[in-house]
Tab-separated table of C-alpha atoms in Angstrom:
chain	number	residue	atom	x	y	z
C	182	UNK	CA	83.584	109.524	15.221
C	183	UNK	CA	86.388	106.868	15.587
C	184	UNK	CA	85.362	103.989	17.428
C	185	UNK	CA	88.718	101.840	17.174
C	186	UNK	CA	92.224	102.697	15.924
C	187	UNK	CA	93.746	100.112	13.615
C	188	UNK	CA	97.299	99.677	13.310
C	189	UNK	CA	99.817	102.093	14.338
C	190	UNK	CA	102.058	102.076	10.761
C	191	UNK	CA	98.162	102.319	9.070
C	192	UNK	CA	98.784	106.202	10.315
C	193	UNK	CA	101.510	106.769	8.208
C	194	UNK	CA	99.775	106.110	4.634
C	195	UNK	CA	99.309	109.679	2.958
C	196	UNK	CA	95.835	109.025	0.747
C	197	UNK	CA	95.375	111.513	-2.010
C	198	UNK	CA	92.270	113.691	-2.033
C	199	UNK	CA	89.131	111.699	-2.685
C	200	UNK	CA	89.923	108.431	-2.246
C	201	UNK	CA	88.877	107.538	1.089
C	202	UNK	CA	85.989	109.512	0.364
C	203	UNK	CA	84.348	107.880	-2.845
C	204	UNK	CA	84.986	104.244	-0.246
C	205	UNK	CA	83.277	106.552	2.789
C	206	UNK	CA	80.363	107.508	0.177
C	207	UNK	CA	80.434	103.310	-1.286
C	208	UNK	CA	79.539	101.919	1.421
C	209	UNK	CA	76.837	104.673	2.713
C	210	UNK	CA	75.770	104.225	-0.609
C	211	UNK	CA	75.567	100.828	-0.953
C	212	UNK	CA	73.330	100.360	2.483
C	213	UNK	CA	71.303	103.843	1.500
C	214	UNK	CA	70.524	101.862	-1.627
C	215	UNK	CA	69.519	98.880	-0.468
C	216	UNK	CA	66.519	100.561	2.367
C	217	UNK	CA	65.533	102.649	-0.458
C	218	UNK	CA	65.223	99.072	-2.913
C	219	UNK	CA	62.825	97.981	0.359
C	220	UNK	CA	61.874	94.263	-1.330
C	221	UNK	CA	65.627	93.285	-1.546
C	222	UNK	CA	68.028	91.511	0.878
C	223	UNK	CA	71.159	92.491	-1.058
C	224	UNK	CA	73.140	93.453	-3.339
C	225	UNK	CA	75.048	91.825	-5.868
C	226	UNK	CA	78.890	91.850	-5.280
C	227	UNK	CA	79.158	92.507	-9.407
C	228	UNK	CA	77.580	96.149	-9.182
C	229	UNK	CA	79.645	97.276	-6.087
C	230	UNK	CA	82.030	98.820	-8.866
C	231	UNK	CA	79.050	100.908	-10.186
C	232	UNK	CA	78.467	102.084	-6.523
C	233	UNK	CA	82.347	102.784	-6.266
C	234	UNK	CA	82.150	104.608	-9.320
C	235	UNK	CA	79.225	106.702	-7.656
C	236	UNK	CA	81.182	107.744	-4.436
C	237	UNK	CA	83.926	108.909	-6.805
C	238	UNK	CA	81.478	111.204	-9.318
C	239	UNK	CA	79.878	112.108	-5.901
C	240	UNK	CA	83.317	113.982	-4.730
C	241	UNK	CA	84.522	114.984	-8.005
C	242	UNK	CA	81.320	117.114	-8.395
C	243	UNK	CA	80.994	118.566	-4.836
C	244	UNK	CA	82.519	121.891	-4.666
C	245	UNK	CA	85.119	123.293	-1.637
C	246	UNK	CA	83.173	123.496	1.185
C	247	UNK	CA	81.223	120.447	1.127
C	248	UNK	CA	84.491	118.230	0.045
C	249	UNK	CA	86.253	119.665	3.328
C	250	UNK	CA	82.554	119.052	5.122
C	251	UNK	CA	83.098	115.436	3.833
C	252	UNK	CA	86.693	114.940	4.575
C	253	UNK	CA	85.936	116.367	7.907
C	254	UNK	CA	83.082	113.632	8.674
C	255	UNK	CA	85.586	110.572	7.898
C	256	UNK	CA	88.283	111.911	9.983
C	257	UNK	CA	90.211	109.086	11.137
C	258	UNK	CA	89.427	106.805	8.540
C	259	UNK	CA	93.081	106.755	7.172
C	260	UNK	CA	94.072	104.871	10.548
C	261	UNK	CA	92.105	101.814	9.986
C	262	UNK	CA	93.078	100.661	6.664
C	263	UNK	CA	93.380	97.438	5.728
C	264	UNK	CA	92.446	96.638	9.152
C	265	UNK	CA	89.485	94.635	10.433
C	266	UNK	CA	88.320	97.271	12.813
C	267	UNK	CA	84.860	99.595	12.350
C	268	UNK	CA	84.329	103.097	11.949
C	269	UNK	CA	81.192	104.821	13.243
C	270	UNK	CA	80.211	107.497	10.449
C	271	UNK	CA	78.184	110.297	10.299
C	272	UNK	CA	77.802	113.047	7.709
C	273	UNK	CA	78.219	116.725	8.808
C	274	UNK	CA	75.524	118.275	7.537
C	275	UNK	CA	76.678	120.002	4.401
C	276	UNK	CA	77.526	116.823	3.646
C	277	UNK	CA	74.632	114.527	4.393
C	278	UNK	CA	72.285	117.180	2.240
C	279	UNK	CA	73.855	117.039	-0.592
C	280	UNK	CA	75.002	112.976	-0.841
C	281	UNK	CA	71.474	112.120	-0.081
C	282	UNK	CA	70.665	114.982	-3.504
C	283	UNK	CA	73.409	112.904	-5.285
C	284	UNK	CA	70.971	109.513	-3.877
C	285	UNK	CA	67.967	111.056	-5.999
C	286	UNK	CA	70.321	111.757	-9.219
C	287	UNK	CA	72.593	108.874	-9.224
C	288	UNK	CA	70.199	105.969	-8.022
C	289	UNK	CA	66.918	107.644	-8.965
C	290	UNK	CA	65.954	105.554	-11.409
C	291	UNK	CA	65.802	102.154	-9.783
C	292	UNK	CA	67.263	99.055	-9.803
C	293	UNK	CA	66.540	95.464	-11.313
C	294	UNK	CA	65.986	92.840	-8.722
C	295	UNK	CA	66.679	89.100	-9.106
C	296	UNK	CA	63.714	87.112	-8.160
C	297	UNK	CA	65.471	83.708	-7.515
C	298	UNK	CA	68.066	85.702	-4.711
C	299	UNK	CA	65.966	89.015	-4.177
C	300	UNK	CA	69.023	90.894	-4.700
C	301	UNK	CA	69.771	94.052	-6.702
C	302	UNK	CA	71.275	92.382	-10.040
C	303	UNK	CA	71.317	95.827	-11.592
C	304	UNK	CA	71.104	99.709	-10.643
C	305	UNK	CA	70.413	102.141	-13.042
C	306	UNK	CA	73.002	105.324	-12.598
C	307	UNK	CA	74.271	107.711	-14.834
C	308	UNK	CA	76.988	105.916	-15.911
C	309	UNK	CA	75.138	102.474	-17.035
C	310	UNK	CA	75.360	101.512	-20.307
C	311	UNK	CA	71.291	100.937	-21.011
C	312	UNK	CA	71.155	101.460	-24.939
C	313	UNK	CA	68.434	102.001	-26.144
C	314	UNK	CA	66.317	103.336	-23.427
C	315	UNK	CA	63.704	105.916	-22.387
C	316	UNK	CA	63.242	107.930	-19.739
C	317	UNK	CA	59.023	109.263	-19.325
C	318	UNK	CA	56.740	110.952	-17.045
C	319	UNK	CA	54.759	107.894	-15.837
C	320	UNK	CA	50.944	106.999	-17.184
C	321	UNK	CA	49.460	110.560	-15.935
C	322	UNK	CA	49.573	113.064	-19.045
C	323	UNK	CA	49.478	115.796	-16.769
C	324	UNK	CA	52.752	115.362	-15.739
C	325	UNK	CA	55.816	116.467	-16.884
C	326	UNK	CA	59.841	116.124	-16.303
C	327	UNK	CA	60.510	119.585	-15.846
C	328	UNK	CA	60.038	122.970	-18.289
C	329	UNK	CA	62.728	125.104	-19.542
C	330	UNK	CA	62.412	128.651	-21.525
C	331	UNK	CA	63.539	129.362	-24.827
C	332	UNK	CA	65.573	132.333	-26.011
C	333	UNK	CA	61.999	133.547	-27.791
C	334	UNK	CA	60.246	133.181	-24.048
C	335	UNK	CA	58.105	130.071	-24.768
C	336	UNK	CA	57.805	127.428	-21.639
C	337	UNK	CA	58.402	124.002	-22.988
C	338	UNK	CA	57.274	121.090	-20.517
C	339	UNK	CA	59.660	117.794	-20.771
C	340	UNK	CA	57.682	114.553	-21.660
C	341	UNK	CA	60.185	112.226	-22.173
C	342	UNK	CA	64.216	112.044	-23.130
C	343	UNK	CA	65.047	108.856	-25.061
C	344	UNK	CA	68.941	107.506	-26.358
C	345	UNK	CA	69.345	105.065	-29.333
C	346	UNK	CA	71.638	102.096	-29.880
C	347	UNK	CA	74.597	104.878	-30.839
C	348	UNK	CA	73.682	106.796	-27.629
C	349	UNK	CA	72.282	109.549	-29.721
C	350	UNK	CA	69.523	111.356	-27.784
C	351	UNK	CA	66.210	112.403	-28.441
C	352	UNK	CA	63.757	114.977	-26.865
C	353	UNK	CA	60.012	114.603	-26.823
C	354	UNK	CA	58.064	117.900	-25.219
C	355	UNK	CA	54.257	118.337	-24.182
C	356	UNK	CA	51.520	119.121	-27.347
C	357	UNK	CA	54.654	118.512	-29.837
C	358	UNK	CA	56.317	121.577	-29.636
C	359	UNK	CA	58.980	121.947	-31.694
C	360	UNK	CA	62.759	122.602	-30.324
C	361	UNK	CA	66.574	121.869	-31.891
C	362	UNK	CA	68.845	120.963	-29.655
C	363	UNK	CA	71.725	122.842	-28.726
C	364	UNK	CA	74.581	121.003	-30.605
C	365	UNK	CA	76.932	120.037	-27.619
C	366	UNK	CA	73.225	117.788	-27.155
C	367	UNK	CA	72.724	116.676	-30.510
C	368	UNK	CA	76.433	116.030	-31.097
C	369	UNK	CA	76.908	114.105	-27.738
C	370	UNK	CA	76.842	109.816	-26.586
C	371	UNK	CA	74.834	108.940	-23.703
C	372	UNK	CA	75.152	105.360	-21.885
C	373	UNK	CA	71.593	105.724	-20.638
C	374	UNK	CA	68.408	107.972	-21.199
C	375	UNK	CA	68.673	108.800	-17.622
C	376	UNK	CA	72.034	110.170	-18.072
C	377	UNK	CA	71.038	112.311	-21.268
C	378	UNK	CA	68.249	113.859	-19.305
C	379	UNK	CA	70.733	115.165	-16.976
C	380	UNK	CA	72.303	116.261	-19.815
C	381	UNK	CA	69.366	118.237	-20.505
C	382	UNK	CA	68.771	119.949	-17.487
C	383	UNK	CA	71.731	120.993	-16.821
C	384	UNK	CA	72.399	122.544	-20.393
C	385	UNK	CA	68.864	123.528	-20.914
C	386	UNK	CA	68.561	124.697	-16.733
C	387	UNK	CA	65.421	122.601	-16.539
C	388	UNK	CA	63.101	123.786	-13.527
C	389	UNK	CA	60.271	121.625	-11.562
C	390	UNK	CA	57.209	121.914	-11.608
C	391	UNK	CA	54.151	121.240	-9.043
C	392	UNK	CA	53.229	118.221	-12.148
C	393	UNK	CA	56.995	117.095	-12.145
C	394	UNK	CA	58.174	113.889	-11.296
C	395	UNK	CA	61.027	111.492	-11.189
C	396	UNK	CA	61.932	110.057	-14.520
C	397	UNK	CA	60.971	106.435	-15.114
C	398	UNK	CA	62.975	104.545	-16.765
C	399	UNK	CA	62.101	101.831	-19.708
C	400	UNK	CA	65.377	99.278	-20.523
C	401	UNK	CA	64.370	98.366	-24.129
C	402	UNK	CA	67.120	96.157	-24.627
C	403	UNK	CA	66.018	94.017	-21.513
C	404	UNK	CA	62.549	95.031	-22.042
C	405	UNK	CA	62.139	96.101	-18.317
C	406	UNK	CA	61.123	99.228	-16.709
C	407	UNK	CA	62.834	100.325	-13.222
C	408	UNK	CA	60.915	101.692	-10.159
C	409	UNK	CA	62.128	104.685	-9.110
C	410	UNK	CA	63.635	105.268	-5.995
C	411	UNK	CA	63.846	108.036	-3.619
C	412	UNK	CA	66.327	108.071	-0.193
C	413	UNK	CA	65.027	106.241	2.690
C	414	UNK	CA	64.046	109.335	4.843
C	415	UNK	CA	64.158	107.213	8.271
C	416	UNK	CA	67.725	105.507	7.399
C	417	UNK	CA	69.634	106.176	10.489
C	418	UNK	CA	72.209	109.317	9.805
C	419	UNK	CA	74.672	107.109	12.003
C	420	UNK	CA	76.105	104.082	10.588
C	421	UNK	CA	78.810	101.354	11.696
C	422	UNK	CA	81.025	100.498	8.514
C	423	UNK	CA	84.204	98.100	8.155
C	424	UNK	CA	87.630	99.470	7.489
C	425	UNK	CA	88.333	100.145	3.624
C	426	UNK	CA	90.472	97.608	2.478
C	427	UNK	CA	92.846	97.609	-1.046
C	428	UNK	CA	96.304	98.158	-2.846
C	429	UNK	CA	97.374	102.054	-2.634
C	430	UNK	CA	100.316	103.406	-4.792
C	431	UNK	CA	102.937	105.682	-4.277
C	432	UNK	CA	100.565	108.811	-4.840
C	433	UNK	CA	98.476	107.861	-2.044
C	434	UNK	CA	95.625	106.272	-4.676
C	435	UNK	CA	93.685	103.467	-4.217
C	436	UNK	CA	94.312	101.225	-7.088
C	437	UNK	CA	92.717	98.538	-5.754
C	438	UNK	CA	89.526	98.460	-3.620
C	439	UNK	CA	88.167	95.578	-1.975
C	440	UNK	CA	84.049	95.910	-2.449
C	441	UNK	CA	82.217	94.769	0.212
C	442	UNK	CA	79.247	92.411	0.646
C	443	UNK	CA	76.292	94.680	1.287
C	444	UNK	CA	72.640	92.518	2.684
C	445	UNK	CA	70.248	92.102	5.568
C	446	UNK	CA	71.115	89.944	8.007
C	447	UNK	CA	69.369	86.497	7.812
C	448	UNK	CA	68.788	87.308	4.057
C	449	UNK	CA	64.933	88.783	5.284
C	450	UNK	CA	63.210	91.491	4.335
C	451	UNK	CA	63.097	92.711	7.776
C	452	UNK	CA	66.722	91.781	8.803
C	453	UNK	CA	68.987	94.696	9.127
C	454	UNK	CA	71.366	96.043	6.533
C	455	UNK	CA	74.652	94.581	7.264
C	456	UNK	CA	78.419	94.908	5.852
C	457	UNK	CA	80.415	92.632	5.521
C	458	UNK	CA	84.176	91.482	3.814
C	459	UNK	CA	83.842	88.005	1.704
C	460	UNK	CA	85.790	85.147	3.723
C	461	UNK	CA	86.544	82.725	1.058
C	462	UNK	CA	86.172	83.239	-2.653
C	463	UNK	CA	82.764	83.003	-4.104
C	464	UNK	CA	81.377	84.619	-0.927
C	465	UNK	CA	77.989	86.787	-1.764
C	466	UNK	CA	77.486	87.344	2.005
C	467	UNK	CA	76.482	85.963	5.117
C	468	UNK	CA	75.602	88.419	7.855
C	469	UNK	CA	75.017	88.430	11.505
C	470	UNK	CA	73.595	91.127	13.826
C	471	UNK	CA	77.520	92.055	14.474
C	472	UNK	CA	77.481	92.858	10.610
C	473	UNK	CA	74.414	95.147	11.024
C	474	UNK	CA	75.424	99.271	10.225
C	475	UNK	CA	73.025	100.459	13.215
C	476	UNK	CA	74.996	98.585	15.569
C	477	UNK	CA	77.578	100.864	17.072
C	478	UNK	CA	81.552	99.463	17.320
C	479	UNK	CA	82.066	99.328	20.895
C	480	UNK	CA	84.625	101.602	22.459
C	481	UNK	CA	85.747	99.852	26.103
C	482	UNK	CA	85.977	96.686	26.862
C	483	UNK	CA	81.930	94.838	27.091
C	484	UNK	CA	80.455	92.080	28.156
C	485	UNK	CA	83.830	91.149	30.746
C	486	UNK	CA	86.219	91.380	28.312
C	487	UNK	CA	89.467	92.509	29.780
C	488	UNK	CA	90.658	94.376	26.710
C	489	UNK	CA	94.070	92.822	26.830
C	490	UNK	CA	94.145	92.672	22.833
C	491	UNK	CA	95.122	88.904	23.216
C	492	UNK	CA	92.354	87.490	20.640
C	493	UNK	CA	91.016	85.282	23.424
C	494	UNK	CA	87.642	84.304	23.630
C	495	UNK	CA	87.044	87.079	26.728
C	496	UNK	CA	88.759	89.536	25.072
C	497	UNK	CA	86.980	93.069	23.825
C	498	UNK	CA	86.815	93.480	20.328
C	499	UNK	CA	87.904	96.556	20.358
C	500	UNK	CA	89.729	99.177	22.562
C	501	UNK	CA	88.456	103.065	23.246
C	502	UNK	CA	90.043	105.656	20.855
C	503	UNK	CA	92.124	107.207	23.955
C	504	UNK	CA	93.436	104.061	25.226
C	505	UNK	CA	95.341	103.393	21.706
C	506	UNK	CA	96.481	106.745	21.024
C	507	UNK	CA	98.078	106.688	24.318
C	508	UNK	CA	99.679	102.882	22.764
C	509	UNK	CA	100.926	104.466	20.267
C	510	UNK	CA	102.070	108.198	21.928
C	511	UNK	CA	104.474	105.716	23.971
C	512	UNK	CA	105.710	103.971	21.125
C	513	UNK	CA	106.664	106.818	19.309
C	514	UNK	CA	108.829	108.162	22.299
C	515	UNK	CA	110.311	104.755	22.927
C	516	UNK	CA	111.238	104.613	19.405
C	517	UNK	CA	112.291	108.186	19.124
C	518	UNK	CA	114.379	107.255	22.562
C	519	UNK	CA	116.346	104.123	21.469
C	520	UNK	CA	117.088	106.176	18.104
C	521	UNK	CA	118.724	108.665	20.086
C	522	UNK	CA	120.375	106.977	23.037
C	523	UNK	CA	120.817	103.176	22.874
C	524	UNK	CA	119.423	100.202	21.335
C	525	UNK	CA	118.803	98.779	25.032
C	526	UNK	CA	115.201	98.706	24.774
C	527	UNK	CA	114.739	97.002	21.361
C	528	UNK	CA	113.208	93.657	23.318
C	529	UNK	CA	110.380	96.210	24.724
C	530	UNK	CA	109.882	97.653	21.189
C	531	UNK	CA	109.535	93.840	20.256
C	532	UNK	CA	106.856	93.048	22.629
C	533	UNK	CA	104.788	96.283	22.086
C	534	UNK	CA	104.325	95.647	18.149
C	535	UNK	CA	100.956	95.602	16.932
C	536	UNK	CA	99.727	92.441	15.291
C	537	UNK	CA	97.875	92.583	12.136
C	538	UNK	CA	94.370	92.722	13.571
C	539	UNK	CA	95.684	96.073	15.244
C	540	UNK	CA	96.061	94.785	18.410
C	541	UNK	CA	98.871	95.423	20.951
C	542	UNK	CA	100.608	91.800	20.351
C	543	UNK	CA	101.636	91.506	24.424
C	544	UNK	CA	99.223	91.774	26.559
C	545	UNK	CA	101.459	92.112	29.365
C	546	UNK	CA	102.844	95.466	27.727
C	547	UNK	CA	99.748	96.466	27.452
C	548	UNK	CA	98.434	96.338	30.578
C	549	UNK	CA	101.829	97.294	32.520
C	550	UNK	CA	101.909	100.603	30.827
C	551	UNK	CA	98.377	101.205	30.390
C	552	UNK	CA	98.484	101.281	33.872
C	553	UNK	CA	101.349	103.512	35.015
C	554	UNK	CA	98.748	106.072	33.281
């Protein structure tokens, strides 16, 4: 659901598949991540690119219907670009299933948290370069990461998947059975054990079983081991985000993307999970309740604003999704109107422009022809 509408030319940007979606699927991620971290208040700005990178595997692996399912949920997105406005999103369903399955895969593994800031200082995904590594069942022996059948028949129960420095992988099963890789396995680089283990399952169609649990991951390099993670099943399914923000080229791709400050509002462990764009350089955030996702953009005018648009201090922050595309319905016709017949009502053009917060500029067009309707 739109709360706001951002600026009317914002409209007229043609975004190639996928692009607004792996920002959508950033930022959900990026909060998601953060509940699911529970003894952090934030998140480094450095790793926001490994959380970008996440929303774009995320769409490049979904198949047809749940790309259109996701496409569908951020439907008027586009509007607000580069805008400072807020977008209420919500996942259809088709959608919401399988991001929070993509949760479990990509951030699964845990994160590294800073104990001087309490902030996540690193995330273990797929795509991190965590050479050489291990990925295990935990202290229980009974466990297991999952069992897969051989061409003779023979059920072999995962123990533990480990890469080297070169990325090469190895394979460890329960009571030391013996197995050789298939070669596209034994031939290929992994950044991470965690990522070689998907490897695995998907090449090897790994199955659970009621012993199987969620890889744990040992950092030998660093000498750490990461807590896994699982989605934060009470996260709210609604959340409040800010515009995305960047550089887009001719093909409608986002070359650029401004990464967001992700935290909890007074930097507590009970604060809410915020967003929020840096101000000044150097900015690692600073969030108020206004920043917080669970708080919903408003869509009339509140707390006696007049919704005039004129930036003044009793002035909504935002206007209802009707009201603007009514702005901008009348626009277009006046436009469309001095093309065809006469340049006679440029000066009225002039004072209905939108300013770059996406606000009408006059507040006296505004409210003259928002009320002749």
């Amino acid at each position: 659901m739109v709360a706001v509408q951002g600026k009317a030319e914002a409209a007229s940007t043609d975004f190639a598949p996928g692009e607004l979606e792996a920002g959508a699927i950033m930022q959900w991620g990026g909060t998601t991540l953060l509940a699911a971290a529970g003894n952090a208040t934030g998140i480094e700005p450095a790793i926001m690119e490994q959380v970008h990178h996440v929303g774009i595997q995320a769409w490049q692996d979904a198949d047809t219907v749940t790309k259109a399912a996701i496409t569908s949920s951020i439907k008027g997105l586009d509007d607000l670009w580069g805008t400072n406005r807020k977008y209420s999103l919500q996942w259809e369903s088709d959608a919401q299933i399988y991001l929070v399955k993509k949760f479990d895969e990509y951030f699964g593994a845990g994160v590294l948290i800073k104990t001087s800031t309490a902030k996540i200082e690193k995330v273990a995904t797929i795509k991190s370069v965590i050479v050489p590594s291990t990925v295990h069942r935990g202290a229980k022996s009974e466990n297991d990461l999952g069992v897969f059948v051989t061409s003779s028949k023979q059920n072999l129960y995962i123990t533990e998947v480990s890469v080297d420095t070169l990325g090469g992988m190895q394979l460890q099963l329960k009571s030391n059975d013996y197995f050789t890789l298939p070669q596209t396995l034994k031939d290929g680089k992994f950044p991470n054990a965690l990522a070689a283990y998907h490897a695995v399952v998907k090449e090897l169609g790994v199955q659970s079983t009621f012993q199987t649990v969620r890889p744990t991951l040992i950092d030998y390099s660093a000498g750490k081991e990461y807590k896994p993670l699982s989605f934060a099943k009470t996260f709210p399914t609604r959340l409040t985000i800010p515009a995305l923000k960047g550089i887009v080229n001719s093909r409608g791709e986002i070359t650029t993307l401004e990464k967001p400050n992700i935290g909890r509002v007074g930097k507590s462990l009970t604060g809410e999970i915020a967003i929020s764009y840096p101000t000044y350089i150097g900015d690692t955030g600073t969030f108020t309740s206004a920043d917080a996702v669970t708080v919903a953009p408003p869509e009339v005018p509140v707390d006696g604003g007049n919704g005039n648009g004129d930036g003044g201090a009793t002035d909504s922050p935002a206007y209802s999704p009707l009201d603007l595309i009514v702005y901008k319905a009348m626009l277009q016709f006046i436009q469309d109107y001095r093309v065809n017949h006469s340049n006679n009502l440029d000066q009225l053009l002039e004072y209905m422009k939108l300013n770059d917060s996406g606000k009408p500029s006059n507040k006296e067009a505004w409210n003259t022809w928002l009320g002749s309707f």
